[in-house]
Amino acid sequence: MKLEQYHPEFDKVIEHIKVDIGTLRTNRATPSMLENLMVEVYGSKMPLNQLGSIQAPEPRMLTVEPWDKSVLKNIEKAIQTASLGLNVSSEGTFLRIALSPMTEETRKELIKVLNDKLESGRRSLRGVRDDVKEAILAAEKNKEITEDERYKLVEGLDKLVREYNDKVEELGKKKEEEIKL
């Protein structure tokens, strides 16, 4: 039994956290703010990045150009109802989205949301850790590994979880700095 086989599960959690906090607004326009915004089109909901191109031509401006111009109104409505503090204007074939300046209150609220998302990510990491630890204990019970090997694996697992928690902290600090700018 090797801990390396569980790295992809931990990596999935980190990727999920990156996507989740990527949607949080900062004072700088980034396409990731809108990429996963769900838009009601063709009788179902689809992420915006599958409906058109999202670009940031200026630091506080985004443009969305749908590949199918008939969904422009649907995209505009989805952005307006998402409560992201964005001002949307239709330019005929594309949307221009301006970021309004953030207030101190908005920043504090976003940092709270960020911390909630990070804590949720940490819980997910603990869940993966618990699953791996159960697998280690089951392997010992089934005589696949010795008690010494179990001890080393659990020790290695704890070290691995600390490394992934450090990655979560790093992501959080970076995003918090972006929010405070």
Tab-separated table of N, CA and C in Angstrom:
chain	number	residue	atom	x	y	z
A	1	MET	N	0.846	-1.185	0.000
A	1	MET	CA	0.000	0.000	0.000
A	1	MET	C	0.885	1.239	0.000
A	2	LYS	N	0.589	2.160	-0.901
A	2	LYS	CA	1.367	3.394	-1.001
A	2	LYS	C	0.424	4.594	-0.919
A	3	LEU	N	0.897	5.637	-0.256
A	3	LEU	CA	0.083	6.851	-0.130
A	3	LEU	C	-0.060	7.585	-1.459
A	4	GLU	N	0.915	7.385	-2.360
A	4	GLU	CA	0.885	8.090	-3.652
A	4	GLU	C	-0.394	7.803	-4.432
A	5	GLN	N	-0.979	6.627	-4.230
A	5	GLN	CA	-2.189	6.283	-4.976
A	5	GLN	C	-3.373	7.158	-4.569
A	6	TYR	N	-3.259	7.839	-3.436
A	6	TYR	CA	-4.355	8.696	-2.966
A	6	TYR	C	-4.152	10.170	-3.309
A	7	HIS	N	-3.002	10.509	-3.875
A	7	HIS	CA	-2.733	11.907	-4.250
A	7	HIS	C	-3.816	12.484	-5.157
A	8	PRO	N	-4.293	11.735	-6.178
A	8	PRO	CA	-5.329	12.312	-7.054
A	8	PRO	C	-6.596	12.739	-6.302
A	9	GLU	N	-6.960	12.000	-5.251
A	9	GLU	CA	-8.147	12.378	-4.479
A	9	GLU	C	-7.921	13.709	-3.761
A	10	PHE	N	-6.743	13.876	-3.177
A	10	PHE	CA	-6.416	15.139	-2.512
A	10	PHE	C	-6.334	16.268	-3.540
A	11	ASP	N	-5.728	15.967	-4.705
A	11	ASP	CA	-5.612	16.980	-5.760
A	11	ASP	C	-6.983	17.439	-6.255
A	12	LYS	N	-7.945	16.513	-6.324
A	12	LYS	CA	-9.307	16.872	-6.746
A	12	LYS	C	-9.915	17.890	-5.789
A	13	VAL	N	-9.680	17.690	-4.493
A	13	VAL	CA	-10.206	18.628	-3.494
A	13	VAL	C	-9.593	20.009	-3.713
A	14	ILE	N	-8.278	20.067	-3.932
A	14	ILE	CA	-7.597	21.348	-4.156
A	14	ILE	C	-8.143	22.017	-5.410
A	15	GLU	N	-8.328	21.257	-6.480
A	15	GLU	CA	-8.884	21.819	-7.726
A	15	GLU	C	-10.284	22.370	-7.494
A	16	HIS	N	-11.081	21.633	-6.725
A	16	HIS	CA	-12.441	22.096	-6.426
A	16	HIS	C	-12.398	23.418	-5.655
A	17	ILE	N	-11.481	23.516	-4.705
A	17	ILE	CA	-11.345	24.754	-3.929
A	17	ILE	C	-10.943	25.901	-4.853
A	18	LYS	N	-9.983	25.650	-5.754
A	18	LYS	CA	-9.546	26.697	-6.690
A	18	LYS	C	-10.709	27.208	-7.524
A	19	VAL	N	-11.511	26.287	-8.046
A	19	VAL	CA	-12.667	26.678	-8.865
A	19	VAL	C	-13.672	27.444	-8.009
A	20	ASP	N	-13.904	26.935	-6.797
A	20	ASP	CA	-14.896	27.538	-5.908
A	20	ASP	C	-14.513	28.969	-5.524
A	21	ILE	N	-13.263	29.187	-5.119
A	21	ILE	CA	-12.878	30.544	-4.719
A	21	ILE	C	-12.596	31.425	-5.927
A	22	GLY	N	-12.378	30.812	-7.081
A	22	GLY	CA	-12.168	31.585	-8.309
A	22	GLY	C	-13.393	32.385	-8.702
A	23	THR	N	-14.557	31.936	-8.250
A	23	THR	CA	-15.797	32.650	-8.575
A	23	THR	C	-15.992	33.879	-7.696
A	24	LEU	N	-15.224	33.983	-6.610
A	24	LEU	CA	-15.364	35.146	-5.728
A	24	LEU	C	-14.837	36.392	-6.419
A	25	ARG	N	-15.553	37.441	-6.247
A	25	ARG	CA	-15.209	38.690	-6.900
A	25	ARG	C	-14.006	39.357	-6.234
A	26	THR	N	-13.157	39.936	-7.046
A	26	THR	CA	-12.061	40.758	-6.542
A	26	THR	C	-12.212	42.119	-7.213
A	27	ASN	N	-11.282	43.010	-6.986
A	27	ASN	CA	-11.360	44.328	-7.624
A	27	ASN	C	-10.827	44.289	-9.048
A	28	ARG	N	-10.420	43.114	-9.485
A	28	ARG	CA	-9.890	42.942	-10.834
A	28	ARG	C	-10.787	41.947	-11.568
A	29	ALA	N	-11.147	42.290	-12.785
A	29	ALA	CA	-12.013	41.420	-13.583
A	29	ALA	C	-11.231	40.215	-14.092
A	30	THR	N	-11.748	39.025	-13.833
A	30	THR	CA	-11.145	37.805	-14.368
A	30	THR	C	-12.247	36.942	-14.975
A	31	PRO	N	-11.967	36.299	-16.093
A	31	PRO	CA	-12.978	35.435	-16.713
A	31	PRO	C	-13.508	34.354	-15.772
A	32	SER	N	-12.686	33.909	-14.818
A	32	SER	CA	-13.130	32.852	-13.897
A	32	SER	C	-14.315	33.286	-13.037
A	33	MET	N	-14.538	34.592	-12.931
A	33	MET	CA	-15.687	35.089	-12.166
A	33	MET	C	-16.999	34.610	-12.774
A	34	LEU	N	-16.995	34.411	-14.084
A	34	LEU	CA	-18.232	34.068	-14.786
A	34	LEU	C	-18.225	32.686	-15.433
A	35	GLU	N	-17.066	32.062	-15.542
A	35	GLU	CA	-16.952	30.806	-16.292
A	35	GLU	C	-17.993	29.767	-15.926
A	36	ASN	N	-18.221	29.573	-14.638
A	36	ASN	CA	-19.121	28.512	-14.195
A	36	ASN	C	-20.521	29.010	-13.852
A	37	LEU	N	-20.816	30.247	-14.216
A	37	LEU	CA	-22.153	30.795	-13.998
A	37	LEU	C	-23.140	30.014	-14.854
A	38	MET	N	-24.177	29.475	-14.218
A	38	MET	CA	-25.148	28.658	-14.949
A	38	MET	C	-26.178	29.560	-15.630
A	39	VAL	N	-26.402	29.285	-16.918
A	39	VAL	CA	-27.318	30.077	-17.742
A	39	VAL	C	-28.420	29.156	-18.264
A	40	GLU	N	-29.658	29.603	-18.130
A	40	GLU	CA	-30.812	28.846	-18.619
A	40	GLU	C	-30.921	29.047	-20.127
A	41	VAL	N	-30.597	28.004	-20.895
A	41	VAL	CA	-30.692	28.049	-22.364
A	41	VAL	C	-31.110	26.684	-22.895
A	42	TYR	N	-31.790	26.703	-24.002
A	42	TYR	CA	-32.195	25.461	-24.680
A	42	TYR	C	-32.901	24.480	-23.739
A	43	GLY	N	-33.658	24.998	-22.773
A	43	GLY	CA	-34.413	24.141	-21.866
A	43	GLY	C	-33.615	23.506	-20.743
A	44	SER	N	-32.345	23.894	-20.585
A	44	SER	CA	-31.540	23.376	-19.475
A	44	SER	C	-30.541	24.444	-19.046
A	45	LYS	N	-29.775	24.132	-18.001
A	45	LYS	CA	-28.769	25.083	-17.523
A	45	LYS	C	-27.392	24.640	-18.003
A	46	MET	N	-26.633	25.621	-18.508
A	46	MET	CA	-25.273	25.343	-18.995
A	46	MET	C	-24.315	26.380	-18.419
A	47	PRO	N	-23.044	25.988	-18.162
A	47	PRO	CA	-22.066	26.976	-17.702
A	47	PRO	C	-21.761	27.970	-18.822
A	48	LEU	N	-21.550	29.213	-18.429
A	48	LEU	CA	-21.321	30.287	-19.393
A	48	LEU	C	-20.136	30.009	-20.317
A	49	ASN	N	-19.086	29.374	-19.792
A	49	ASN	CA	-17.907	29.133	-20.636
A	49	ASN	C	-18.175	28.148	-21.773
A	50	GLN	N	-19.328	27.486	-21.760
A	50	GLN	CA	-19.701	26.603	-22.867
A	50	GLN	C	-20.603	27.308	-23.880
A	51	LEU	N	-20.937	28.564	-23.574
A	51	LEU	CA	-21.854	29.307	-24.446
A	51	LEU	C	-21.175	30.426	-25.222
A	52	GLY	N	-19.973	30.808	-24.816
A	52	GLY	CA	-19.293	31.899	-25.503
A	52	GLY	C	-17.933	32.174	-24.903
A	53	SER	N	-17.264	33.191	-25.456
A	53	SER	CA	-15.937	33.536	-24.946
A	53	SER	C	-16.060	34.664	-23.923
A	54	ILE	N	-15.272	34.543	-22.871
A	54	ILE	CA	-15.248	35.535	-21.795
A	54	ILE	C	-13.849	36.126	-21.781
A	55	GLN	N	-13.758	37.447	-21.881
A	55	GLN	CA	-12.448	38.092	-21.902
A	55	GLN	C	-12.422	39.275	-20.943
A	56	ALA	N	-11.211	39.642	-20.530
A	56	ALA	CA	-11.009	40.796	-19.655
A	56	ALA	C	-10.143	41.811	-20.398
A	57	PRO	N	-10.753	42.669	-21.234
A	57	PRO	CA	-9.967	43.628	-22.010
A	57	PRO	C	-9.357	44.739	-21.160
A	58	GLU	N	-9.956	45.009	-20.003
A	58	GLU	CA	-9.461	46.033	-19.080
A	58	GLU	C	-9.514	45.456	-17.670
A	59	PRO	N	-8.762	46.042	-16.726
A	59	PRO	CA	-8.730	45.496	-15.366
A	59	PRO	C	-10.098	45.415	-14.674
A	60	ARG	N	-11.024	46.311	-15.016
A	60	ARG	CA	-12.323	46.306	-14.339
A	60	ARG	C	-13.464	46.076	-15.329
A	61	MET	N	-13.154	45.366	-16.414
A	61	MET	CA	-14.154	45.151	-17.462
A	61	MET	C	-14.044	43.729	-18.011
A	62	LEU	N	-15.199	43.110	-18.219
A	62	LEU	CA	-15.265	41.810	-18.890
A	62	LEU	C	-16.144	41.950	-20.121
A	63	THR	N	-15.893	41.121	-21.114
A	63	THR	CA	-16.806	41.040	-22.251
A	63	THR	C	-17.180	39.577	-22.434
A	64	VAL	N	-18.430	39.365	-22.804
A	64	VAL	CA	-18.915	38.018	-23.092
A	64	VAL	C	-19.499	38.048	-24.486
A	65	GLU	N	-18.944	37.217	-25.360
A	65	GLU	CA	-19.460	37.132	-26.720
A	65	GLU	C	-19.970	35.712	-26.954
A	66	PRO	N	-21.300	35.540	-26.966
A	66	PRO	CA	-21.844	34.192	-27.167
A	66	PRO	C	-21.629	33.714	-28.598
A	67	TRP	N	-21.425	32.405	-28.737
A	67	TRP	CA	-21.259	31.843	-30.073
A	67	TRP	C	-22.599	31.840	-30.806
A	68	ASP	N	-23.679	31.661	-30.052
A	68	ASP	CA	-25.025	31.727	-30.621
A	68	ASP	C	-25.658	33.015	-30.098
A	69	LYS	N	-25.815	34.003	-30.966
A	69	LYS	CA	-26.293	35.333	-30.554
A	69	LYS	C	-27.695	35.290	-29.951
A	70	SER	N	-28.462	34.225	-30.207
A	70	SER	CA	-29.829	34.145	-29.683
A	70	SER	C	-29.869	33.945	-28.166
A	71	VAL	N	-28.747	33.581	-27.546
A	71	VAL	CA	-28.732	33.368	-26.096
A	71	VAL	C	-28.211	34.590	-25.332
A	72	LEU	N	-27.956	35.679	-26.030
A	72	LEU	CA	-27.411	36.891	-25.407
A	72	LEU	C	-28.277	37.367	-24.237
A	73	LYS	N	-29.591	37.433	-24.436
A	73	LYS	CA	-30.510	37.896	-23.376
A	73	LYS	C	-30.480	36.950	-22.171
A	74	ASN	N	-30.397	35.643	-22.430
A	74	ASN	CA	-30.347	34.668	-21.336
A	74	ASN	C	-29.086	34.871	-20.494
A	75	ILE	N	-27.962	35.107	-21.165
A	75	ILE	CA	-26.695	35.331	-20.465
A	75	ILE	C	-26.780	36.618	-19.648
A	76	GLU	N	-27.314	37.660	-20.253
A	76	GLU	CA	-27.450	38.941	-19.559
A	76	GLU	C	-28.291	38.772	-18.300
A	77	LYS	N	-29.399	38.064	-18.405
A	77	LYS	CA	-30.287	37.841	-17.260
A	77	LYS	C	-29.572	37.049	-16.161
A	78	ALA	N	-28.828	36.009	-16.545
A	78	ALA	CA	-28.115	35.183	-15.563
A	78	ALA	C	-27.078	36.005	-14.800
A	79	ILE	N	-26.373	36.886	-15.504
A	79	ILE	CA	-25.354	37.717	-14.852
A	79	ILE	C	-26.017	38.709	-13.900
A	80	GLN	N	-27.127	39.304	-14.330
A	80	GLN	CA	-27.814	40.286	-13.488
A	80	GLN	C	-28.407	39.650	-12.234
A	81	THR	N	-28.902	38.431	-12.338
A	81	THR	CA	-29.530	37.789	-11.177
A	81	THR	C	-28.525	37.080	-10.270
A	82	ALA	N	-27.254	37.037	-10.664
A	82	ALA	CA	-26.237	36.330	-9.878
A	82	ALA	C	-25.742	37.124	-8.672
A	83	SER	N	-26.135	38.375	-8.534
A	83	SER	CA	-25.733	39.223	-7.401
A	83	SER	C	-24.218	39.278	-7.228
A	84	LEU	N	-23.526	39.556	-8.305
A	84	LEU	CA	-22.065	39.638	-8.259
A	84	LEU	C	-21.564	41.081	-8.216
A	85	GLY	N	-22.480	42.035	-8.185
A	85	GLY	CA	-22.072	43.440	-8.180
A	85	GLY	C	-21.513	43.877	-9.515
A	86	LEU	N	-22.101	43.364	-10.593
A	86	LEU	CA	-21.628	43.686	-11.935
A	86	LEU	C	-22.678	44.508	-12.674
A	87	ASN	N	-22.209	45.449	-13.481
A	87	ASN	CA	-23.107	46.258	-14.311
A	87	ASN	C	-23.013	45.746	-15.740
A	88	VAL	N	-24.128	45.235	-16.253
A	88	VAL	CA	-24.148	44.601	-17.570
A	88	VAL	C	-24.802	45.524	-18.581
A	89	SER	N	-24.156	45.670	-19.734
A	89	SER	CA	-24.784	46.410	-20.831
A	89	SER	C	-24.610	45.619	-22.120
A	90	SER	N	-25.684	45.563	-22.904
A	90	SER	CA	-25.655	44.820	-24.159
A	90	SER	C	-25.146	45.728	-25.268
A	91	GLU	N	-24.201	45.217	-26.035
A	91	GLU	CA	-23.622	45.974	-27.148
A	91	GLU	C	-24.058	45.374	-28.488
A	92	GLY	N	-25.201	44.714	-28.504
A	92	GLY	CA	-25.708	44.115	-29.739
A	92	GLY	C	-25.303	42.668	-29.897
A	93	THR	N	-24.014	42.421	-30.170
A	93	THR	CA	-23.553	41.042	-30.374
A	93	THR	C	-22.767	40.502	-29.181
A	94	PHE	N	-22.458	41.368	-28.215
A	94	PHE	CA	-21.741	40.919	-27.027
A	94	PHE	C	-22.183	41.746	-25.824
A	95	LEU	N	-21.787	41.289	-24.637
A	95	LEU	CA	-22.104	41.999	-23.399
A	95	LEU	C	-20.834	42.623	-22.843
A	96	ARG	N	-20.986	43.840	-22.344
A	96	ARG	CA	-19.888	44.521	-21.659
A	96	ARG	C	-20.273	44.529	-20.179
A	97	ILE	N	-19.378	44.015	-19.342
A	97	ILE	CA	-19.667	43.895	-17.919
A	97	ILE	C	-18.631	44.688	-17.138
A	98	ALA	N	-19.101	45.709	-16.429
A	98	ALA	CA	-18.202	46.560	-15.646
A	98	ALA	C	-18.299	46.182	-14.168
A	99	LEU	N	-17.157	46.148	-13.514
A	99	LEU	CA	-17.130	45.899	-12.077
A	99	LEU	C	-17.293	47.222	-11.359
A	100	SER	N	-18.256	47.271	-10.454
A	100	SER	CA	-18.381	48.471	-9.636
A	100	SER	C	-17.351	48.366	-8.515
A	101	PRO	N	-16.848	49.515	-8.047
A	101	PRO	CA	-15.842	49.460	-6.974
A	101	PRO	C	-16.411	48.772	-5.729
A	102	MET	N	-15.563	48.014	-5.051
A	102	MET	CA	-16.017	47.318	-3.845
A	102	MET	C	-15.919	48.233	-2.636
A	103	THR	N	-16.918	48.141	-1.784
A	103	THR	CA	-16.889	48.882	-0.526
A	103	THR	C	-16.144	48.031	0.507
A	104	GLU	N	-15.778	48.651	1.608
A	104	GLU	CA	-15.101	47.922	2.680
A	104	GLU	C	-16.015	46.823	3.222
A	105	GLU	N	-17.302	47.134	3.304
A	105	GLU	CA	-18.284	46.159	3.789
A	105	GLU	C	-18.342	44.937	2.858
A	106	THR	N	-18.325	45.198	1.550
A	106	THR	CA	-18.348	44.113	0.565
A	106	THR	C	-17.099	43.254	0.704
A	107	ARG	N	-15.965	43.895	0.895
A	107	ARG	CA	-14.710	43.147	1.054
A	107	ARG	C	-14.775	42.218	2.270
A	108	LYS	N	-15.264	42.764	3.391
A	108	LYS	CA	-15.357	41.960	4.615
A	108	LYS	C	-16.294	40.775	4.408
A	109	GLU	N	-17.409	41.018	3.728
A	109	GLU	CA	-18.377	39.951	3.450
A	109	GLU	C	-17.743	38.876	2.557
A	110	LEU	N	-16.998	39.309	1.534
A	110	LEU	CA	-16.336	38.358	0.633
A	110	LEU	C	-15.279	37.532	1.366
A	111	ILE	N	-14.577	38.161	2.304
A	111	ILE	CA	-13.567	37.430	3.074
A	111	ILE	C	-14.240	36.375	3.949
A	112	LYS	N	-15.424	36.708	4.501
A	112	LYS	CA	-16.178	35.713	5.275
A	112	LYS	C	-16.570	34.535	4.388
A	113	VAL	N	-17.075	34.841	3.192
A	113	VAL	CA	-17.469	33.789	2.247
A	113	VAL	C	-16.245	32.953	1.869
A	114	LEU	N	-15.115	33.620	1.627
A	114	LEU	CA	-13.870	32.924	1.296
A	114	LEU	C	-13.500	31.955	2.411
A	115	ASN	N	-13.548	32.425	3.660
A	115	ASN	CA	-13.187	31.567	4.787
A	115	ASN	C	-14.128	30.371	4.908
A	116	ASP	N	-15.419	30.582	4.620
A	116	ASP	CA	-16.375	29.467	4.634
A	116	ASP	C	-16.010	28.436	3.569
A	117	LYS	N	-15.664	28.916	2.379
A	117	LYS	CA	-15.300	28.010	1.281
A	117	LYS	C	-14.010	27.254	1.614
A	118	LEU	N	-13.055	27.940	2.238
A	118	LEU	CA	-11.801	27.284	2.619
A	118	LEU	C	-12.050	26.226	3.692
A	119	GLU	N	-12.920	26.538	4.648
A	119	GLU	CA	-13.238	25.571	5.702
A	119	GLU	C	-13.932	24.347	5.118
A	120	SER	N	-14.793	24.576	4.156
A	120	SER	CA	-15.455	23.466	3.471
A	120	SER	C	-14.412	22.588	2.772
A	121	GLY	N	-13.422	23.218	2.168
A	121	GLY	CA	-12.337	22.482	1.522
A	121	GLY	C	-11.527	21.678	2.523
A	122	ARG	N	-11.265	22.274	3.688
A	122	ARG	CA	-10.521	21.552	4.729
A	122	ARG	C	-11.312	20.329	5.202
A	123	ARG	N	-12.642	20.504	5.328
A	123	ARG	CA	-13.488	19.366	5.715
A	123	ARG	C	-13.392	18.252	4.671
A	124	SER	N	-13.380	18.633	3.405
A	124	SER	CA	-13.246	17.636	2.333
A	124	SER	C	-11.909	16.910	2.443
A	125	LEU	N	-10.845	17.660	2.740
A	125	LEU	CA	-9.527	17.031	2.918
A	125	LEU	C	-9.556	16.046	4.089
A	126	ARG	N	-10.212	16.452	5.187
A	126	ARG	CA	-10.309	15.550	6.341
A	126	ARG	C	-11.093	14.291	5.974
A	127	GLY	N	-12.128	14.458	5.158
A	127	GLY	CA	-12.912	13.304	4.712
A	127	GLY	C	-12.066	12.329	3.913
A	128	VAL	N	-11.249	12.860	3.003
A	128	VAL	CA	-10.353	11.998	2.217
A	128	VAL	C	-9.351	11.330	3.153
A	129	ARG	N	-8.814	12.113	4.104
A	129	ARG	CA	-7.852	11.555	5.064
A	129	ARG	C	-8.486	10.399	5.849
A	130	ASP	N	-9.731	10.595	6.295
A	130	ASP	CA	-10.411	9.543	7.052
A	130	ASP	C	-10.591	8.280	6.205
A	131	ASP	N	-10.935	8.457	4.931
A	131	ASP	CA	-11.095	7.304	4.032
A	131	ASP	C	-9.776	6.552	3.867
A	132	VAL	N	-8.693	7.310	3.691
A	132	VAL	CA	-7.377	6.687	3.515
A	132	VAL	C	-6.966	5.973	4.801
A	133	LYS	N	-7.225	6.614	5.944
A	133	LYS	CA	-6.859	6.000	7.223
A	133	LYS	C	-7.639	4.701	7.438
A	134	GLU	N	-8.920	4.703	7.062
A	134	GLU	CA	-9.718	3.472	7.159
A	134	GLU	C	-9.123	2.374	6.283
A	135	ALA	N	-8.679	2.748	5.087
A	135	ALA	CA	-8.071	1.769	4.178
A	135	ALA	C	-6.785	1.202	4.782
A	136	ILE	N	-6.014	2.061	5.451
A	136	ILE	CA	-4.774	1.612	6.098
A	136	ILE	C	-5.099	0.636	7.228
A	137	LEU	N	-6.077	0.996	8.058
A	137	LEU	CA	-6.447	0.130	9.181
A	137	LEU	C	-7.025	-1.199	8.685
A	138	ALA	N	-7.796	-1.146	7.608
A	138	ALA	CA	-8.360	-2.376	7.030
A	138	ALA	C	-7.244	-3.264	6.484
A	139	ALA	N	-6.244	-2.644	5.869
A	139	ALA	CA	-5.114	-3.408	5.331
A	139	ALA	C	-4.354	-4.104	6.458
A	140	GLU	N	-4.220	-3.417	7.606
A	140	GLU	CA	-3.542	-4.039	8.749
A	140	GLU	C	-4.390	-5.190	9.289
A	141	LYS	N	-5.682	-4.969	9.390
A	141	LYS	CA	-6.592	-5.996	9.906
A	141	LYS	C	-6.573	-7.244	9.017
A	142	ASN	N	-6.455	-7.026	7.707
A	142	ASN	CA	-6.419	-8.142	6.756
A	142	ASN	C	-5.016	-8.721	6.587
A	143	LYS	N	-4.096	-8.294	7.443
A	143	LYS	CA	-2.713	-8.785	7.438
A	143	LYS	C	-1.967	-8.456	6.143
A	144	GLU	N	-2.398	-7.394	5.430
A	144	GLU	CA	-1.702	-6.972	4.213
A	144	GLU	C	-0.479	-6.131	4.555
A	145	ILE	N	-0.535	-5.475	5.721
A	145	ILE	CA	0.600	-4.678	6.196
A	145	ILE	C	0.805	-4.968	7.680
A	146	THR	N	2.014	-4.685	8.162
A	146	THR	CA	2.315	-4.913	9.578
A	146	THR	C	1.932	-3.680	10.390
A	147	GLU	N	2.012	-3.828	11.702
A	147	GLU	CA	1.701	-2.707	12.594
A	147	GLU	C	2.686	-1.561	12.370
A	148	ASP	N	3.972	-1.903	12.165
A	148	ASP	CA	4.984	-0.876	11.903
A	148	ASP	C	4.682	-0.122	10.614
A	149	GLU	N	4.285	-0.879	9.573
A	149	GLU	CA	3.943	-0.239	8.297
A	149	GLU	C	2.733	0.678	8.465
A	150	ARG	N	1.758	0.207	9.244
A	150	ARG	CA	0.573	1.041	9.493
A	150	ARG	C	0.990	2.345	10.165
A	151	TYR	N	1.859	2.237	11.171
A	151	TYR	CA	2.312	3.427	11.886
A	151	TYR	C	2.981	4.406	10.923
A	152	LYS	N	3.875	3.880	10.052
A	152	LYS	CA	4.571	4.735	9.086
A	152	LYS	C	3.597	5.350	8.084
A	153	LEU	N	2.625	4.561	7.627
A	153	LEU	CA	1.642	5.074	6.663
A	153	LEU	C	0.783	6.177	7.279
A	154	VAL	N	0.343	5.974	8.513
A	154	VAL	CA	-0.481	6.993	9.178
A	154	VAL	C	0.340	8.258	9.400
A	155	GLU	N	1.606	8.083	9.787
A	155	GLU	CA	2.492	9.236	9.972
A	155	GLU	C	2.675	9.985	8.643
A	156	GLY	N	2.906	9.234	7.573
A	156	GLY	CA	3.046	9.832	6.239
A	156	GLY	C	1.763	10.513	5.791
A	157	LEU	N	0.629	9.901	6.114
A	157	LEU	CA	-0.672	10.482	5.763
A	157	LEU	C	-0.866	11.824	6.462
A	158	ASP	N	-0.528	11.875	7.748
A	158	ASP	CA	-0.666	13.135	8.485
A	158	ASP	C	0.220	14.224	7.887
A	159	LYS	N	1.427	13.845	7.481
A	159	LYS	CA	2.338	14.807	6.844
A	159	LYS	C	1.746	15.291	5.523
A	160	LEU	N	1.195	14.366	4.749
A	160	LEU	CA	0.580	14.697	3.462
A	160	LEU	C	-0.606	15.650	3.648
A	161	VAL	N	-1.431	15.370	4.642
A	161	VAL	CA	-2.598	16.224	4.907
A	161	VAL	C	-2.146	17.620	5.324
A	162	ARG	N	-1.071	17.703	6.124
A	162	ARG	CA	-0.538	19.019	6.502
A	162	ARG	C	-0.106	19.797	5.264
A	163	GLU	N	0.556	19.103	4.310
A	163	GLU	CA	0.994	19.765	3.072
A	163	GLU	C	-0.205	20.291	2.284
A	164	TYR	N	-1.252	19.492	2.181
A	164	TYR	CA	-2.436	19.929	1.440
A	164	TYR	C	-3.169	21.050	2.177
A	165	ASN	N	-3.191	20.992	3.500
A	165	ASN	CA	-3.788	22.091	4.264
A	165	ASN	C	-3.000	23.377	4.065
A	166	ASP	N	-1.668	23.251	3.950
A	166	ASP	CA	-0.834	24.425	3.672
A	166	ASP	C	-1.177	25.009	2.305
A	167	LYS	N	-1.457	24.128	1.325
A	167	LYS	CA	-1.861	24.609	0.000
A	167	LYS	C	-3.171	25.386	0.091
A	168	VAL	N	-4.100	24.883	0.896
A	168	VAL	CA	-5.384	25.574	1.081
A	168	VAL	C	-5.141	26.946	1.698
A	169	GLU	N	-4.274	27.003	2.713
A	169	GLU	CA	-3.954	28.280	3.359
A	169	GLU	C	-3.349	29.260	2.360
A	170	GLU	N	-2.442	28.749	1.529
A	170	GLU	CA	-1.782	29.582	0.522
A	170	GLU	C	-2.805	30.142	-0.470
A	171	LEU	N	-3.710	29.285	-0.933
A	171	LEU	CA	-4.767	29.735	-1.849
A	171	LEU	C	-5.621	30.813	-1.186
A	172	GLY	N	-5.946	30.591	0.089
A	172	GLY	CA	-6.776	31.539	0.823
A	172	GLY	C	-6.100	32.888	0.995
A	173	LYS	N	-4.820	32.876	1.357
A	173	LYS	CA	-4.089	34.134	1.542
A	173	LYS	C	-4.003	34.912	0.234
A	174	LYS	N	-3.732	34.187	-0.855
A	174	LYS	CA	-3.619	34.829	-2.160
A	174	LYS	C	-4.951	35.479	-2.555
A	175	LYS	N	-6.041	34.747	-2.369
A	175	LYS	CA	-7.358	35.270	-2.744
A	175	LYS	C	-7.747	36.436	-1.836
A	176	GLU	N	-7.416	36.348	-0.562
A	176	GLU	CA	-7.736	37.436	0.368
A	176	GLU	C	-7.002	38.710	-0.035
A	177	GLU	N	-5.738	38.576	-0.455
A	177	GLU	CA	-4.984	39.741	-0.928
A	177	GLU	C	-5.649	40.355	-2.153
A	178	GLU	N	-6.122	39.500	-3.073
A	178	GLU	CA	-6.807	40.005	-4.265
A	178	GLU	C	-8.076	40.760	-3.889
A	179	ILE	N	-8.793	40.253	-2.891
A	179	ILE	CA	-10.028	40.914	-2.451
A	179	ILE	C	-9.713	42.258	-1.810
A	180	LYS	N	-8.624	42.321	-1.038
A	180	LYS	CA	-8.282	43.556	-0.320
A	180	LYS	C	-7.707	44.646	-1.216
A	181	LEU	N	-7.234	44.291	-2.414
A	181	LEU	CA	-6.635	45.295	-3.309
A	181	LEU	C	-7.583	46.425	-3.630
